[in-house]
Amino acid sequence: MSAFPTSARVVIIGGGVVGVSALYHLAKAGWSDCVLLEKNELTAGSTWHAAGNVPTFSANWSIMNMQRYSADLYRRLAVEVDYPMNYHVTGSVRLGHSAERLDEFRRVVGMGRQQNMDLTILTPEELRRKYPFISTHSLTGALHDPYDGDIDPAQLTQALAKGARQMGARIERHCPATGVRRDGDEWIVATAKGDIRCEFVVNAAGYYAGQVARWFGRDLPMVVMSHQYMLFDNLPEIEAWSKEAGHKLPLLRDVDSSYYLRQEKYGFNLGPYERNCRAHWVTPDDPFPEDFSFQLYPDDLGRLEWHIEDAMARVPLLENAALTNVINGPIPYTPDGNPLIGPMPGVPNAFEACVFTFGICQGGGAGKVLAEWITEGATEWDMWSCDPRRFTGFEDADYAIAKGKEIYANEYAIHFPHHVWPEGRMKKLSPVHDRVAALGAQFGPYNGWERALWYARSDDDTSEEAQRTWRREGPWFEAVRGECAAVRDAAGILDLPGFSRFRLTGTGAADWLSRQMTGKMPSVGRLGLGYFADDAGRVVTEMSVARMAEDEIVLITAAAAELHDYEWLKAQLGDGLSLTNETAEWATQILTGPCARNILQDADAEADLSKGWLTHQWGKIAGRDVWVARVSFAGELGWELHTRADDTAMVWDAVLAAGQPHGLRPFGMFALNSLRIEKGYRTWKGDLSTDYTVLQSGLARFVDWQKPDFRGRDALLAERDRPRPRSFVTLKIRSAERDAPYMSTIWHRDRIVGELTSCGWGHRLNACIGLGMIENDLNIPGVELEVEIFDQRYPATINDENDLWDPKNTRIRA
């Protein structure tokens, strides 16, 4: 054995499947000078007791990409590294009890088609042929996934470890990391065997990730849940069927009853996700252990009684099987159930690949993504759903516990487009939250900020159950129609807390920012949209850029982008420049509609209201300072009214009172979404993401080709000469009842030609509008296409620019 390594390019802390996969993929990328540290044996944590299911199913595009990649890798890995693995590609059947559930399945079928996966919907009769031991009572159908299966987690991890070692990477077992410190531009990782100096560090410590994160000054938003699964003895009926069929039964998931049932040898493995779930290591009488390697919690089957009985009614043969073992082990959860993969916020050259609830099925893809982050600085797929920067620091322990339990208890729940989960609410409130609530606002969280989604009338159904629908015309529909009509005909006011807001100052600030964004820098007193590209020309983010003085700029961006955009700017900040985050100090109202100017006049606004579109100024309303910006995401005459938190209520009251004679009406985020779609305005991490370039996204007008230098310029110049195969499109879709979900498939005749990134009902146009990407040679106004919505195709026509709302912007410039 060679001497203990004292230096490496990358040190990975944690020897579960994710950490070892990261090591394997780093070595595969040519970075073989990497070391993985494991305090015990490989797989000693969650990997050891994992059930080993390998689904590809996900309602999330990037997670589905990651899981699909994992399954592809696992099918070839044994041969590639010459290590035998028990990987059974059995397929799966996912049971549906309702029409809404079948619609979810149909949506995933369409997403799978885009990723070359042949998923199908089964009738109860077809299901019985796939799974002869099933009782089909109460079922409406099932989703069949031929790529699903199960794998031995330990063998998988050892195979990845062997592959990494073959390529020159190093694994140190029984070598716990004990701390980290920064020395210049390098990290020093302390271990029980000595220090290792390295360029990059990765926290892949599983359910110990929170403890490791504290070495870096990080509090991870996570909680550890206990998950139990039960092993049942062999049954002669299963053995006879398997031998005759030549394969195992497909993995069965009864997602509405919340459990999986898998053939294990010739018996069963039953794993419920129960509502009365339990978080561990969160109370003084249940302290976090120093070492929990290869350990389990005591059995707690009383929590699972209903699920066991339901599974036996679904597969009656299960009643004949003897229970042989119960596995009750720790599984980490983030507040949204997705893992943390990517740069560690605020910490240079440190990354996270941890808090995996489904580490086995995501481990292969996670290693690929993490290796790309480190070696290339960007990932092939937009991975915002897993980016650690999506959590911005308000997520305290109580929040993480409440949300983790909610996610666990609803592991298989349908995520409806207008449904708001109830836990972890009221974390960050607008200064006028109580006033907005008194007007009937129904709220939803945006980076923890409570925003009005819509305003309920006296007879509207505001129950949580009413939100659980795919239909466009939920109880909010008529209220939202009225809100949009008010914005169109009179005026609307939207309370918009949580705009991420940064102030950039210092000599040369404008020149530096100009090199970061693709377009022109606005002059003093003006503002505009700035697009920021990576080196490949892909859209990293969009910000409003307001020039306050020669070298003082205010940058405003999405609530969810607060930490992401701050980190992006800070990482490249020029010498002598200052970037401050002022998000919490300010509040914003959107006043928009043809009567907006009259309302401000009647509110005795001290501002020059004749100033044109894309200008800004300081003014006063009700004696309070207001920064007034002449912009409107709704596509009507309008202003953003930015006030310091303590001044907001006075300004809100004055504007609301002045607006009553003019028909002013409060509106919410549902209406704003409808209004912006009618204008073809994009949203961040929906229409704008690193899945597409600035030019693909139809933003060439925001590229200043005369600038000699800006990030992504070379890539965009090359693309200008040789365009990518798909480009941005707006469609009118003749869909009767439902809007198309994110990443719905676009067809031309019998060929997939693109995908939708946004869709919604435009109340001013009285039409369903979609934004997306299609093949360039079809991107011609008037071309007829079809959009697949829940496995049905609906006619769609490519819009001419004159088909959108106010195409010449005469209303917004009024």
Short mmCIF file of N, CA and C in Angstrom, two decimals, residues 219-282:
data_model
loop_
_atom_site.label_atom_id
_atom_site.label_comp_id
_atom_site.label_asym_id
_atom_site.label_seq_id
_atom_site.Cartn_x
_atom_site.Cartn_y
_atom_site.Cartn_z
N ASP A 219 -24.97 25.95 7.64
CA ASP A 219 -26.06 25.21 8.27
C ASP A 219 -26.91 24.63 7.15
N LEU A 220 -26.85 23.32 6.98
CA LEU A 220 -27.59 22.69 5.89
C LEU A 220 -29.07 22.59 6.22
N PRO A 221 -29.94 22.88 5.26
CA PRO A 221 -31.38 22.67 5.46
C PRO A 221 -31.70 21.19 5.25
N MET A 222 -31.72 20.42 6.33
CA MET A 222 -31.94 18.99 6.20
C MET A 222 -32.49 18.41 7.49
N VAL A 223 -33.10 17.25 7.36
CA VAL A 223 -33.56 16.49 8.51
C VAL A 223 -33.39 15.02 8.16
N VAL A 224 -33.17 14.20 9.17
CA VAL A 224 -33.02 12.75 8.95
C VAL A 224 -34.31 12.06 9.35
N MET A 225 -34.90 11.37 8.40
CA MET A 225 -36.13 10.62 8.63
C MET A 225 -35.81 9.13 8.76
N SER A 226 -36.68 8.42 9.46
CA SER A 226 -36.53 6.97 9.49
C SER A 226 -37.46 6.36 8.45
N HIS A 227 -36.91 5.43 7.66
CA HIS A 227 -37.70 4.72 6.65
C HIS A 227 -37.58 3.23 6.90
N GLN A 228 -38.73 2.57 6.97
CA GLN A 228 -38.76 1.13 7.22
C GLN A 228 -39.20 0.37 5.98
N TYR A 229 -38.53 -0.74 5.74
CA TYR A 229 -39.08 -1.68 4.77
C TYR A 229 -38.97 -3.09 5.35
N MET A 230 -39.88 -3.94 4.89
CA MET A 230 -40.03 -5.28 5.48
C MET A 230 -39.74 -6.35 4.44
N LEU A 231 -39.01 -7.35 4.85
CA LEU A 231 -38.69 -8.47 3.97
C LEU A 231 -39.54 -9.68 4.37
N PHE A 232 -40.16 -10.28 3.37
CA PHE A 232 -41.04 -11.44 3.57
C PHE A 232 -40.43 -12.67 2.92
N ASP A 233 -40.70 -13.81 3.51
CA ASP A 233 -40.09 -15.08 3.09
C ASP A 233 -40.59 -15.51 1.72
N ASN A 234 -39.87 -16.46 1.14
CA ASN A 234 -40.20 -16.98 -0.19
C ASN A 234 -41.58 -17.62 -0.21
N LEU A 235 -42.21 -17.53 -1.38
CA LEU A 235 -43.52 -18.14 -1.61
C LEU A 235 -43.42 -19.05 -2.82
N PRO A 236 -43.97 -20.24 -2.75
CA PRO A 236 -43.87 -21.17 -3.89
C PRO A 236 -44.53 -20.62 -5.14
N GLU A 237 -45.62 -19.84 -5.00
CA GLU A 237 -46.29 -19.28 -6.18
C GLU A 237 -45.38 -18.32 -6.93
N ILE A 238 -44.63 -17.50 -6.19
CA ILE A 238 -43.72 -16.55 -6.82
C ILE A 238 -42.57 -17.29 -7.49
N GLU A 239 -42.07 -18.30 -6.82
CA GLU A 239 -40.97 -19.08 -7.39
C GLU A 239 -41.40 -19.75 -8.69
N ALA A 240 -42.59 -20.37 -8.68
CA ALA A 240 -43.07 -21.05 -9.88
C ALA A 240 -43.28 -20.06 -11.02
N TRP A 241 -43.89 -18.93 -10.72
CA TRP A 241 -44.15 -17.94 -11.78
C TRP A 241 -42.83 -17.40 -12.35
N SER A 242 -41.89 -17.07 -11.48
CA SER A 242 -40.62 -16.48 -11.91
C SER A 242 -39.84 -17.45 -12.79
N LYS A 243 -39.83 -18.73 -12.41
CA LYS A 243 -39.08 -19.70 -13.19
C LYS A 243 -39.72 -19.91 -14.56
N GLU A 244 -41.04 -19.89 -14.59
CA GLU A 244 -41.72 -20.06 -15.88
C GLU A 244 -41.55 -18.82 -16.76
N ALA A 245 -41.66 -17.62 -16.14
CA ALA A 245 -41.55 -16.38 -16.91
C ALA A 245 -40.10 -16.06 -17.27
N GLY A 246 -39.16 -16.55 -16.47
CA GLY A 246 -37.75 -16.28 -16.72
C GLY A 246 -37.28 -14.93 -16.18
N HIS A 247 -38.10 -14.29 -15.34
CA HIS A 247 -37.71 -13.00 -14.77
C HIS A 247 -38.55 -12.74 -13.52
N LYS A 248 -38.19 -11.67 -12.80
CA LYS A 248 -38.92 -11.28 -11.60
C LYS A 248 -40.18 -10.50 -11.96
N LEU A 249 -41.07 -10.40 -10.99
CA LEU A 249 -42.22 -9.53 -11.14
C LEU A 249 -41.76 -8.08 -11.27
N PRO A 250 -42.51 -7.26 -12.01
CA PRO A 250 -42.18 -5.84 -12.02
C PRO A 250 -42.35 -5.24 -10.62
N LEU A 251 -41.56 -4.23 -10.34
CA LEU A 251 -41.67 -3.54 -9.06
C LEU A 251 -43.01 -2.80 -9.04
N LEU A 252 -43.77 -3.01 -7.99
CA LEU A 252 -45.10 -2.41 -7.88
C LEU A 252 -45.05 -1.23 -6.92
N ARG A 253 -45.60 -0.10 -7.38
CA ARG A 253 -45.76 1.06 -6.49
C ARG A 253 -47.22 1.45 -6.47
N ASP A 254 -47.82 1.39 -5.28
CA ASP A 254 -49.18 1.91 -5.14
C ASP A 254 -49.02 3.32 -4.60
N VAL A 255 -48.93 4.27 -5.52
CA VAL A 255 -48.54 5.62 -5.13
C VAL A 255 -49.65 6.36 -4.38
N ASP A 256 -50.88 6.00 -4.61
CA ASP A 256 -51.95 6.65 -3.85
C ASP A 256 -52.07 6.09 -2.44
N SER A 257 -51.66 4.83 -2.25
CA SER A 257 -51.61 4.25 -0.90
C SER A 257 -50.23 4.41 -0.27
N SER A 258 -49.23 4.84 -1.07
CA SER A 258 -47.92 5.26 -0.58
C SER A 258 -47.04 4.10 -0.09
N TYR A 259 -46.77 3.16 -0.97
CA TYR A 259 -45.78 2.12 -0.67
C TYR A 259 -45.28 1.50 -1.96
N TYR A 260 -44.12 0.85 -1.86
CA TYR A 260 -43.62 0.03 -2.97
C TYR A 260 -43.59 -1.42 -2.51
N LEU A 261 -43.77 -2.32 -3.45
CA LEU A 261 -43.75 -3.76 -3.17
C LEU A 261 -42.91 -4.41 -4.26
N ARG A 262 -41.83 -5.03 -3.85
CA ARG A 262 -40.85 -5.57 -4.79
C ARG A 262 -40.61 -7.05 -4.54
N GLN A 263 -40.44 -7.80 -5.59
CA GLN A 263 -40.04 -9.19 -5.42
C GLN A 263 -38.60 -9.24 -4.92
N GLU A 264 -38.39 -9.95 -3.82
CA GLU A 264 -37.07 -10.12 -3.24
C GLU A 264 -36.78 -11.61 -3.20
N LYS A 265 -35.88 -12.09 -4.05
CA LYS A 265 -35.70 -13.52 -4.30
C LYS A 265 -37.06 -14.06 -4.74
N TYR A 266 -37.67 -14.94 -3.94
CA TYR A 266 -39.03 -15.41 -4.26
C TYR A 266 -40.04 -14.94 -3.21
N GLY A 267 -39.64 -13.91 -2.46
CA GLY A 267 -40.54 -13.30 -1.50
C GLY A 267 -40.82 -11.86 -1.87
N PHE A 268 -41.07 -11.02 -0.85
CA PHE A 268 -41.43 -9.64 -1.09
C PHE A 268 -40.64 -8.69 -0.20
N ASN A 269 -40.50 -7.48 -0.70
CA ASN A 269 -39.96 -6.34 0.05
C ASN A 269 -41.03 -5.25 0.00
N LEU A 270 -41.55 -4.87 1.16
CA LEU A 270 -42.61 -3.87 1.23
C LEU A 270 -42.08 -2.63 1.96
N GLY A 271 -42.14 -1.47 1.29
CA GLY A 271 -41.63 -0.24 1.89
C GLY A 271 -42.64 0.90 1.82
N PRO A 272 -43.32 1.20 2.93
CA PRO A 272 -44.29 2.30 2.95
C PRO A 272 -43.64 3.65 3.25
N TYR A 273 -44.32 4.71 2.80
CA TYR A 273 -44.03 6.08 3.23
C TYR A 273 -45.26 6.56 3.99
N GLU A 274 -45.19 6.43 5.30
CA GLU A 274 -46.37 6.62 6.13
C GLU A 274 -46.59 8.09 6.48
N ARG A 275 -47.86 8.43 6.71
CA ARG A 275 -48.18 9.81 7.09
C ARG A 275 -47.67 10.14 8.50
N ASN A 276 -47.81 9.20 9.42
CA ASN A 276 -47.36 9.45 10.79
C ASN A 276 -45.87 9.10 10.91
N CYS A 277 -45.07 9.84 10.13
CA CYS A 277 -43.65 9.54 10.01
C CYS A 277 -42.86 10.13 11.19
N ARG A 278 -41.59 9.79 11.24
CA ARG A 278 -40.77 10.21 12.37
C ARG A 278 -39.44 10.77 11.89
N ALA A 279 -39.08 11.93 12.43
CA ALA A 279 -37.74 12.49 12.25
C ALA A 279 -36.87 12.08 13.43
N HIS A 280 -35.61 11.79 13.15
CA HIS A 280 -34.68 11.37 14.20
C HIS A 280 -33.61 12.42 14.44
N TRP A 281 -33.02 12.34 15.64
CA TRP A 281 -31.88 13.17 15.99
C TRP A 281 -32.23 14.66 15.96
N VAL A 282 -33.45 14.97 16.40
CA VAL A 282 -33.88 16.38 16.39
C VAL A 282 -34.30 16.87 17.78
#
